[in-house]
Amino acid sequence: MNNDSTALYAFRKYGNTVLRAAFAFSGSYSEAEDIVQEVFLSLHINPRSFNDDEHLKAWLLRVTVNKCKNLRRSFRFSRTCSLDELENSEAICEISTKGRELREQIAALPKKYAQVIYLHYYEGYSIKEMAEITGKNENTVGSLLRRGREKLRAELEREDEICREEIIKTL
């Protein structure tokens, strides 16, 4: 496979995965699209060789995570409001209402927890693989995943309790 076809192959096979990851980390569909372009452009400009498709996918997700981190640190990000926040960006996502609510709960978590929860539950990575992707120690990733689950569980239980109280009030 030559360099041109590597980037094209990667885009066709993992384009949607990279887009979902970028959206999960950036919270903005338009920013996610820009990040996807940057990720595949960097693969095209600086071709690499990969052991297999999983290695390619892990590299793409690692680059995506790094680009999202760079976006979060940028001056532009901290000083602007995206159009996605103003419009109903949920119409763009093709996921169920419950899935959307859970996705919003995950996005509301601190980024360090949301990142590992997304990689584990949405992309199916193990703690060891997530440690390689995020550049963190395996024990750190395991702790982040455990704490993220605890925070998510507590938030879901709190919302469930609020819903029950609202139902009782209407009776």
mmCIF file of C-alpha atoms in Angstrom:
data_model
loop_
_atom_site.group_PDB
_atom_site.id
_atom_site.type_symbol
_atom_site.label_atom_id
_atom_site.label_comp_id
_atom_site.label_asym_id
_atom_site.label_seq_id
_atom_site.Cartn_x
_atom_site.Cartn_y
_atom_site.Cartn_z
ATOM 1 C CA MET A 1 0.000 0.000 0.000
ATOM 2 C CA ASN A 2 1.504 3.349 -0.968
ATOM 3 C CA ASN A 3 1.365 6.490 1.165
ATOM 4 C CA ASP A 4 -1.588 8.030 -0.668
ATOM 5 C CA SER A 5 -3.696 4.932 -0.278
ATOM 6 C CA THR A 6 -2.789 4.529 3.429
ATOM 7 C CA ALA A 7 -4.462 7.817 4.341
ATOM 8 C CA LEU A 8 -7.428 7.078 2.082
ATOM 9 C CA TYR A 9 -7.785 3.549 3.458
ATOM 10 C CA ALA A 10 -7.592 4.868 7.031
ATOM 11 C CA PHE A 11 -10.215 7.520 6.308
ATOM 12 C CA ARG A 12 -12.618 5.054 4.735
ATOM 13 C CA LYS A 13 -12.180 2.504 7.515
ATOM 14 C CA TYR A 14 -11.877 4.756 10.588
ATOM 15 C CA GLY A 15 -13.233 8.150 9.518
ATOM 16 C CA ASN A 16 -16.472 7.763 11.478
ATOM 17 C CA THR A 17 -14.653 6.423 14.530
ATOM 18 C CA VAL A 18 -12.272 9.386 14.535
ATOM 19 C CA LEU A 19 -15.202 11.790 14.051
ATOM 20 C CA ARG A 20 -17.118 10.281 16.985
ATOM 21 C CA ALA A 21 -14.033 10.462 19.201
ATOM 22 C CA ALA A 22 -13.315 14.055 18.192
ATOM 23 C CA PHE A 23 -16.940 15.014 18.870
ATOM 24 C CA ALA A 24 -16.879 13.252 22.234
ATOM 25 C CA PHE A 25 -13.751 15.119 23.315
ATOM 26 C CA SER A 26 -14.434 18.510 21.742
ATOM 27 C CA GLY A 27 -18.204 18.682 22.258
ATOM 28 C CA SER A 28 -18.597 20.514 18.968
ATOM 29 C CA TYR A 29 -19.457 18.879 15.669
ATOM 30 C CA SER A 30 -17.791 21.576 13.565
ATOM 31 C CA GLU A 31 -14.607 21.411 15.667
ATOM 32 C CA ALA A 32 -14.711 17.618 15.409
ATOM 33 C CA GLU A 33 -14.864 17.842 11.612
ATOM 34 C CA ASP A 34 -11.843 20.161 11.599
ATOM 35 C CA ILE A 35 -9.932 17.811 13.885
ATOM 36 C CA VAL A 36 -10.723 14.843 11.613
ATOM 37 C CA GLN A 37 -9.319 16.752 8.657
ATOM 38 C CA GLU A 38 -6.165 17.579 10.594
ATOM 39 C CA VAL A 39 -5.684 13.967 11.723
ATOM 40 C CA PHE A 40 -5.937 12.475 8.238
ATOM 41 C CA LEU A 41 -3.944 15.312 6.694
ATOM 42 C CA SER A 42 -1.096 14.626 9.110
ATOM 43 C CA LEU A 43 -1.189 10.941 8.116
ATOM 44 C CA HIS A 44 -1.114 11.932 4.452
ATOM 45 C CA ILE A 45 1.725 14.469 4.835
ATOM 46 C CA ASN A 46 3.834 12.355 7.213
ATOM 47 C CA PRO A 47 3.164 8.754 6.168
ATOM 48 C CA ARG A 48 3.837 6.015 8.684
ATOM 49 C CA SER A 49 3.907 2.263 8.585
ATOM 50 C CA PHE A 50 1.621 0.297 10.883
ATOM 51 C CA ASN A 51 1.796 -3.279 12.101
ATOM 52 C CA ASP A 52 -1.912 -3.897 11.549
ATOM 53 C CA ASP A 53 -5.301 -2.179 11.502
ATOM 54 C CA GLU A 54 -5.500 -1.996 15.317
ATOM 55 C CA HIS A 55 -2.156 -0.173 15.390
ATOM 56 C CA LEU A 56 -3.455 2.244 12.754
ATOM 57 C CA LYS A 57 -6.714 2.799 14.700
ATOM 58 C CA ALA A 58 -4.843 3.373 17.972
ATOM 59 C CA TRP A 59 -2.525 5.882 16.268
ATOM 60 C CA LEU A 60 -5.482 7.743 14.758
ATOM 61 C CA LEU A 61 -7.268 7.940 18.118
ATOM 62 C CA ARG A 62 -4.086 9.068 19.877
ATOM 63 C CA VAL A 63 -3.583 11.863 17.355
ATOM 64 C CA THR A 64 -7.272 12.787 17.695
ATOM 65 C CA VAL A 65 -6.988 13.008 21.488
ATOM 66 C CA ASN A 66 -3.870 15.186 21.165
ATOM 67 C CA LYS A 67 -5.533 17.509 18.652
ATOM 68 C CA CYS A 68 -8.545 17.854 20.970
ATOM 69 C CA LYS A 69 -6.239 18.686 23.878
ATOM 70 C CA ASN A 70 -4.502 21.297 21.734
ATOM 71 C CA LEU A 71 -7.876 22.781 20.834
ATOM 72 C CA ARG A 72 -8.867 22.997 24.513
ATOM 73 C CA ARG A 73 -5.624 24.840 25.281
ATOM 74 C CA SER A 74 -5.979 27.267 22.394
ATOM 75 C CA PHE A 75 -6.861 30.914 22.905
ATOM 76 C CA ARG A 76 -9.622 30.676 20.306
ATOM 77 C CA PHE A 77 -11.372 27.878 22.168
ATOM 78 C CA SER A 78 -11.330 29.631 25.519
ATOM 79 C CA ARG A 79 -12.646 32.902 24.092
ATOM 80 C CA THR A 80 -15.371 31.805 21.681
ATOM 81 C CA CYS A 81 -18.705 30.042 21.635
ATOM 82 C CA SER A 82 -19.351 27.534 18.868
ATOM 83 C CA LEU A 83 -22.448 27.597 16.699
ATOM 84 C CA ASP A 84 -23.083 24.011 17.797
ATOM 85 C CA GLU A 85 -23.793 25.305 21.286
ATOM 86 C CA LEU A 86 -26.342 27.715 19.879
ATOM 87 C CA GLU A 87 -28.083 25.282 17.567
ATOM 88 C CA ASN A 88 -29.538 21.898 18.306
ATOM 89 C CA SER A 89 -26.494 19.807 17.443
ATOM 90 C CA GLU A 90 -28.296 16.658 18.636
ATOM 91 C CA ALA A 91 -30.093 16.509 15.298
ATOM 92 C CA ILE A 92 -26.727 15.758 13.722
ATOM 93 C CA CYS A 93 -26.000 12.799 15.984
ATOM 94 C CA GLU A 94 -27.796 9.622 15.068
ATOM 95 C CA ILE A 95 -28.185 8.108 18.507
ATOM 96 C CA SER A 96 -31.189 7.302 20.639
ATOM 97 C CA THR A 97 -32.609 9.662 23.251
ATOM 98 C CA LYS A 98 -31.312 7.529 26.119
ATOM 99 C CA GLY A 99 -27.933 7.241 24.443
ATOM 100 C CA ARG A 100 -27.894 10.999 23.921
ATOM 101 C CA GLU A 101 -28.729 11.606 27.579
ATOM 102 C CA LEU A 102 -25.967 9.249 28.682
ATOM 103 C CA ARG A 103 -23.567 10.896 26.226
ATOM 104 C CA GLU A 104 -24.446 14.284 27.747
ATOM 105 C CA GLN A 105 -23.837 12.925 31.237
ATOM 106 C CA ILE A 106 -20.454 11.590 30.161
ATOM 107 C CA ALA A 107 -19.595 14.898 28.473
ATOM 108 C CA ALA A 108 -20.519 16.733 31.696
ATOM 109 C CA LEU A 109 -17.846 14.783 33.586
ATOM 110 C CA PRO A 110 -14.380 16.305 33.880
ATOM 111 C CA LYS A 111 -12.519 15.623 30.616
ATOM 112 C CA LYS A 112 -10.014 13.251 32.197
ATOM 113 C CA TYR A 113 -12.874 10.911 33.186
ATOM 114 C CA ALA A 114 -14.950 11.387 30.044
ATOM 115 C CA GLN A 115 -11.966 10.498 27.874
ATOM 116 C CA VAL A 116 -11.288 7.095 29.443
ATOM 117 C CA ILE A 117 -14.987 6.228 29.720
ATOM 118 C CA TYR A 118 -15.430 6.967 26.014
ATOM 119 C CA LEU A 119 -12.380 4.936 24.981
ATOM 120 C CA HIS A 120 -13.408 1.994 27.162
ATOM 121 C CA TYR A 121 -17.154 1.789 26.548
ATOM 122 C CA TYR A 122 -17.565 3.293 23.091
ATOM 123 C CA GLU A 123 -14.346 2.102 21.450
ATOM 124 C CA GLY A 124 -13.773 -1.062 23.499
ATOM 125 C CA TYR A 125 -10.183 -0.427 24.566
ATOM 126 C CA SER A 126 -8.601 -2.139 27.560
ATOM 127 C CA ILE A 127 -6.852 -0.203 30.312
ATOM 128 C CA LYS A 128 -3.470 -1.103 28.844
ATOM 129 C CA GLU A 129 -4.486 0.133 25.388
ATOM 130 C CA MET A 130 -5.983 3.320 26.841
ATOM 131 C CA ALA A 131 -2.737 3.967 28.718
ATOM 132 C CA GLU A 132 -0.837 3.784 25.428
ATOM 133 C CA ILE A 133 -3.340 6.040 23.647
ATOM 134 C CA THR A 134 -3.497 8.689 26.384
ATOM 135 C CA GLY A 135 0.168 8.474 27.363
ATOM 136 C CA LYS A 136 -0.705 7.815 31.007
ATOM 137 C CA ASN A 137 0.290 5.055 33.410
ATOM 138 C CA GLU A 138 -2.000 1.984 33.449
ATOM 139 C CA ASN A 139 -2.741 2.466 37.163
ATOM 140 C CA THR A 140 -3.682 6.089 36.509
ATOM 141 C CA VAL A 141 -6.019 5.088 33.688
ATOM 142 C CA GLY A 142 -7.611 2.422 35.883
ATOM 143 C CA SER A 143 -8.150 4.953 38.672
ATOM 144 C CA LEU A 144 -9.592 7.504 36.239
ATOM 145 C CA LEU A 145 -11.972 4.887 34.849
ATOM 146 C CA ARG A 146 -13.096 3.811 38.333
ATOM 147 C CA ARG A 147 -13.579 7.394 39.540
ATOM 148 C CA GLY A 148 -15.353 8.339 36.319
ATOM 149 C CA ARG A 149 -17.775 5.445 36.748
ATOM 150 C CA GLU A 150 -18.418 6.464 40.354
ATOM 151 C CA LYS A 151 -19.091 10.084 39.370
ATOM 152 C CA LEU A 152 -21.345 9.015 36.501
ATOM 153 C CA ARG A 153 -23.255 6.564 38.725
ATOM 154 C CA ALA A 154 -23.742 9.216 41.423
ATOM 155 C CA GLU A 155 -25.022 11.729 38.876
ATOM 156 C CA LEU A 156 -27.423 9.223 37.311
ATOM 157 C CA GLU A 157 -28.743 8.216 40.745
ATOM 158 C CA ARG A 158 -29.220 11.883 41.668
ATOM 159 C CA GLU A 159 -31.190 12.522 38.479
ATOM 160 C CA ASP A 160 -33.244 9.379 39.039
ATOM 161 C CA GLU A 161 -34.113 10.604 42.532
ATOM 162 C CA ILE A 162 -35.151 14.014 41.162
ATOM 163 C CA CYS A 163 -37.374 12.312 38.559
ATOM 164 C CA ARG A 164 -39.058 10.187 41.244
ATOM 165 C CA GLU A 165 -39.725 13.285 43.337
ATOM 166 C CA GLU A 166 -41.272 15.026 40.322
ATOM 167 C CA ILE A 167 -43.536 12.033 39.660
ATOM 168 C CA ILE A 168 -44.644 11.942 43.289
ATOM 169 C CA LYS A 169 -45.492 15.668 43.150
ATOM 170 C CA THR A 170 -47.761 15.122 40.141
ATOM 171 C CA LEU A 171 -49.730 12.323 41.821
#
